[in-house]
Amino acid sequence: MIAPTGGDLRDADDEALRAAAVIGDREAFDVIVTRYGPVLYRYARRMLASEADVPDVVQDTFVAAWQQIAGFRGSSSLRTWLFAICYRKIADTHRLKRAKPVEDWVLEPLAGPDPSADPFAAASNAAFLAALEQALDELPVRQRAVWMMREIEQMTFPEIGEVLHLSSDAVRGHHVRAIKTLRVLLGRWQ
């Protein structure tokens, strides 16, 4: 556990923040919210049909986390635990709704050439992203969740398994099926 230096909790590791939050340190929990809020927002935004539901789901996730933090023993990472809560909140809200497309920047590579320099490349990228959005919307909810956590959030199969209460092998299976379906749906882009 790395304790914050000089009273700045932003540099504390997750375990130190969790331990401080357990004893009621709201500043530590604020750092947790600041650290994981954008990631959970991006995930919820992709998984929910209504953009209006996203802030509520993320807020409900953190309210539940604050209420349950004393029971969190750290058997998984704080990030995985928060994703599990968020997944349950999404499931509560989502049930039969279809997902809404995410902002294009979420699916774009982190670095690379400036697409605005080449109008053809920009148009091709936009068309591919639109096709990917449509293909993702056609995936079953669990496959879409696995694909998003693996490909966008870079979570490991065991972490995703903890979130979804599945074995790593089951997660791998969902991931493989999602990729096979996406390959078929995006066949013209190969």
CSV table of C-alpha atoms in Angstrom, one decimal:
chain,number,residue,atom,x,y,z
A,1,MET,CA,0.0,0.0,0.0
A,2,ILE,CA,1.5,3.3,-1.1
A,3,ALA,CA,0.4,6.1,1.3
A,4,PRO,CA,-0.1,9.5,-0.2
A,5,THR,CA,2.8,11.9,0.2
A,6,GLY,CA,2.3,15.4,1.4
A,7,GLY,CA,-1.4,14.9,1.8
A,8,ASP,CA,-2.1,14.6,-1.9
A,9,LEU,CA,-4.4,11.6,-2.3
A,10,ARG,CA,-4.3,11.8,-6.1
A,11,ASP,CA,-0.9,9.9,-6.1
A,12,ALA,CA,-2.2,7.2,-3.7
A,13,ASP,CA,-2.7,3.7,-5.0
A,14,ASP,CA,-6.1,2.1,-5.1
A,15,GLU,CA,-5.6,0.1,-2.0
A,16,ALA,CA,-4.6,3.2,0.0
A,17,LEU,CA,-7.7,5.0,-1.3
A,18,ARG,CA,-9.9,2.0,-0.5
A,19,ALA,CA,-8.6,1.8,3.0
A,20,ALA,CA,-9.1,5.5,3.6
A,21,ALA,CA,-12.6,5.4,2.1
A,22,VAL,CA,-13.5,2.5,4.4
A,23,ILE,CA,-13.0,4.7,7.4
A,24,GLY,CA,-15.1,7.4,5.9
A,25,ASP,CA,-12.5,9.6,4.1
A,26,ARG,CA,-14.6,11.4,1.5
A,27,GLU,CA,-11.5,13.0,-0.2
A,28,ALA,CA,-10.1,9.5,-0.9
A,29,PHE,CA,-13.4,8.4,-2.4
A,30,ASP,CA,-13.5,11.6,-4.5
A,31,VAL,CA,-10.1,10.5,-5.9
A,32,ILE,CA,-11.6,7.1,-6.7
A,33,VAL,CA,-14.5,8.9,-8.5
A,34,THR,CA,-12.2,11.1,-10.4
A,35,ARG,CA,-9.9,8.2,-11.3
A,36,TYR,CA,-12.6,5.8,-12.5
A,37,GLY,CA,-15.6,8.0,-13.4
A,38,PRO,CA,-14.5,8.7,-17.0
A,39,VAL,CA,-13.8,5.0,-17.7
A,40,LEU,CA,-17.1,3.9,-16.2
A,41,TYR,CA,-18.9,6.7,-18.0
A,42,ARG,CA,-17.4,5.6,-21.4
A,43,TYR,CA,-18.4,2.0,-20.7
A,44,ALA,CA,-21.9,2.8,-19.6
A,45,ARG,CA,-22.4,5.1,-22.6
A,46,ARG,CA,-21.6,2.3,-24.9
A,47,MET,CA,-23.9,-0.2,-23.1
A,48,LEU,CA,-27.0,1.9,-22.7
A,49,ALA,CA,-29.5,2.9,-25.4
A,50,SER,CA,-30.4,6.2,-23.8
A,51,GLU,CA,-27.6,8.7,-23.2
A,52,ALA,CA,-29.8,10.3,-20.5
A,53,ASP,CA,-29.4,7.1,-18.5
A,54,VAL,CA,-25.6,7.2,-18.4
A,55,PRO,CA,-25.0,9.8,-15.7
A,56,ASP,CA,-27.6,8.1,-13.5
A,57,VAL,CA,-26.0,4.7,-13.9
A,58,VAL,CA,-22.5,6.0,-13.2
A,59,GLN,CA,-23.8,8.0,-10.2
A,60,ASP,CA,-25.7,5.0,-8.9
A,61,THR,CA,-22.5,2.9,-9.3
A,62,PHE,CA,-20.5,5.3,-7.1
A,63,VAL,CA,-23.4,5.6,-4.5
A,64,ALA,CA,-23.5,1.8,-4.3
A,65,ALA,CA,-19.7,1.7,-4.1
A,66,TRP,CA,-19.6,4.2,-1.2
A,67,GLN,CA,-22.3,2.2,0.6
A,68,GLN,CA,-20.5,-1.1,0.0
A,69,ILE,CA,-16.9,-0.1,0.3
A,70,ALA,CA,-16.5,-1.4,3.9
A,71,GLY,CA,-17.5,-4.8,2.6
A,72,PHE,CA,-14.9,-4.7,-0.3
A,73,ARG,CA,-12.0,-6.8,0.9
A,74,GLY,CA,-9.8,-6.3,-2.1
A,75,SER,CA,-10.0,-9.8,-3.5
A,76,SER,CA,-10.2,-8.2,-6.9
A,77,SER,CA,-8.9,-4.8,-8.1
A,78,LEU,CA,-10.8,-1.7,-7.2
A,79,ARG,CA,-11.3,-1.1,-11.0
A,80,THR,CA,-12.8,-4.6,-11.5
A,81,TRP,CA,-15.1,-4.2,-8.4
A,82,LEU,CA,-16.4,-0.9,-9.8
A,83,PHE,CA,-17.0,-2.4,-13.2
A,84,ALA,CA,-19.0,-5.2,-11.6
A,85,ILE,CA,-21.2,-2.7,-9.8
A,86,CYS,CA,-21.6,-0.6,-13.0
A,87,TYR,CA,-22.5,-3.8,-15.0
A,88,ARG,CA,-25.2,-4.6,-12.5
A,89,LYS,CA,-26.5,-1.0,-12.6
A,90,ILE,CA,-26.5,-1.2,-16.4
A,91,ALA,CA,-28.4,-4.5,-16.3
A,92,ASP,CA,-31.0,-2.9,-14.0
A,93,THR,CA,-31.4,-0.1,-16.5
A,94,HIS,CA,-30.8,-1.9,-19.7
A,95,ARG,CA,-32.6,-5.2,-19.7
A,96,LEU,CA,-33.9,-5.2,-23.2
A,97,LYS,CA,-32.7,-1.8,-24.5
A,98,ARG,CA,-30.3,-1.7,-27.4
A,99,ALA,CA,-27.0,0.1,-27.1
A,100,LYS,CA,-26.4,3.7,-28.3
A,101,PRO,CA,-23.2,4.3,-30.4
A,102,VAL,CA,-20.2,5.7,-28.5
A,103,GLU,CA,-18.4,8.8,-29.6
A,104,ASP,CA,-16.0,8.1,-32.5
A,105,TRP,CA,-12.9,9.1,-30.5
A,106,VAL,CA,-13.4,6.1,-28.1
A,107,LEU,CA,-12.8,3.7,-31.0
A,108,GLU,CA,-10.0,5.6,-32.7
A,109,PRO,CA,-6.4,4.6,-32.3
A,110,LEU,CA,-4.5,6.5,-29.6
A,111,ALA,CA,-1.9,7.7,-32.0
A,112,GLY,CA,-1.4,7.8,-35.7
A,113,PRO,CA,-1.5,10.0,-38.7
A,114,ASP,CA,-3.9,13.0,-38.8
A,115,PRO,CA,-7.0,11.7,-40.7
A,116,SER,CA,-7.9,15.3,-41.7
A,117,ALA,CA,-4.7,15.4,-43.8
A,118,ASP,CA,-6.3,12.8,-46.1
A,119,PRO,CA,-10.0,13.3,-46.9
A,120,PHE,CA,-10.2,9.7,-48.3
A,121,ALA,CA,-8.8,8.2,-45.1
A,122,ALA,CA,-11.1,10.4,-43.0
A,123,ALA,CA,-14.2,9.2,-45.0
A,124,SER,CA,-13.0,5.6,-44.9
A,125,ASN,CA,-12.5,5.8,-41.1
A,126,ALA,CA,-15.8,7.4,-40.5
A,127,ALA,CA,-17.6,4.8,-42.7
A,128,PHE,CA,-15.8,1.9,-40.9
A,129,LEU,CA,-16.6,3.3,-37.4
A,130,ALA,CA,-20.3,3.6,-38.5
A,131,ALA,CA,-20.2,0.0,-39.7
A,132,LEU,CA,-18.5,-1.1,-36.4
A,133,GLU,CA,-21.1,0.7,-34.4
A,134,GLN,CA,-23.9,-1.0,-36.2
A,135,ALA,CA,-22.2,-4.4,-35.9
A,136,LEU,CA,-21.7,-3.9,-32.2
A,137,ASP,CA,-25.3,-3.1,-31.8
A,138,GLU,CA,-26.2,-6.4,-33.3
A,139,LEU,CA,-24.2,-8.4,-30.8
A,140,PRO,CA,-25.9,-9.9,-27.8
A,141,VAL,CA,-25.5,-7.8,-24.7
A,142,ARG,CA,-23.0,-10.0,-22.9
A,143,GLN,CA,-20.8,-10.4,-26.0
A,144,ARG,CA,-20.9,-6.6,-26.5
A,145,ALA,CA,-19.9,-6.1,-22.8
A,146,VAL,CA,-17.0,-8.6,-23.1
A,147,TRP,CA,-15.8,-7.0,-26.3
A,148,MET,CA,-16.0,-3.5,-24.9
A,149,MET,CA,-14.2,-4.4,-21.7
A,150,ARG,CA,-11.5,-6.4,-23.5
A,151,GLU,CA,-10.9,-4.3,-26.6
A,152,ILE,CA,-11.7,-0.7,-25.4
A,153,GLU,CA,-11.0,-0.9,-21.6
A,154,GLN,CA,-8.1,-3.4,-22.0
A,155,MET,CA,-9.3,-5.6,-19.2
A,156,THR,CA,-8.0,-9.2,-18.8
A,157,PHE,CA,-10.3,-12.2,-19.2
A,158,PRO,CA,-10.2,-12.9,-15.4
A,159,GLU,CA,-11.1,-9.3,-14.6
A,160,ILE,CA,-14.0,-9.4,-17.1
A,161,GLY,CA,-15.0,-12.8,-15.5
A,162,GLU,CA,-15.2,-11.1,-12.1
A,163,VAL,CA,-17.3,-8.3,-13.5
A,164,LEU,CA,-19.8,-10.7,-15.2
A,165,HIS,CA,-19.5,-13.5,-12.7
A,166,LEU,CA,-18.3,-15.9,-15.4
A,167,SER,CA,-15.2,-18.1,-15.7
A,168,SER,CA,-12.3,-16.9,-17.7
A,169,ASP,CA,-13.1,-19.6,-20.3
A,170,ALA,CA,-16.7,-18.5,-20.6
A,171,VAL,CA,-15.5,-14.9,-21.1
A,172,ARG,CA,-13.0,-16.1,-23.8
A,173,GLY,CA,-15.9,-17.9,-25.5
A,174,HIS,CA,-18.0,-14.8,-25.5
A,175,HIS,CA,-15.1,-12.8,-26.9
A,176,VAL,CA,-14.4,-15.4,-29.6
A,177,ARG,CA,-18.0,-15.4,-30.6
A,178,ALA,CA,-18.2,-11.6,-30.6
A,179,ILE,CA,-15.1,-11.4,-32.8
A,180,LYS,CA,-16.4,-14.1,-35.2
A,181,THR,CA,-19.7,-12.2,-35.5
A,182,LEU,CA,-18.0,-8.9,-36.1
A,183,ARG,CA,-15.8,-10.5,-38.8
A,184,VAL,CA,-18.9,-11.6,-40.6
A,185,LEU,CA,-20.7,-8.3,-40.2
A,186,LEU,CA,-17.6,-6.3,-41.2
A,187,GLY,CA,-16.5,-8.7,-43.9
A,188,ARG,CA,-16.3,-6.0,-46.6
A,189,TRP,CA,-13.7,-4.1,-44.4
A,190,GLN,CA,-11.2,-7.0,-44.3
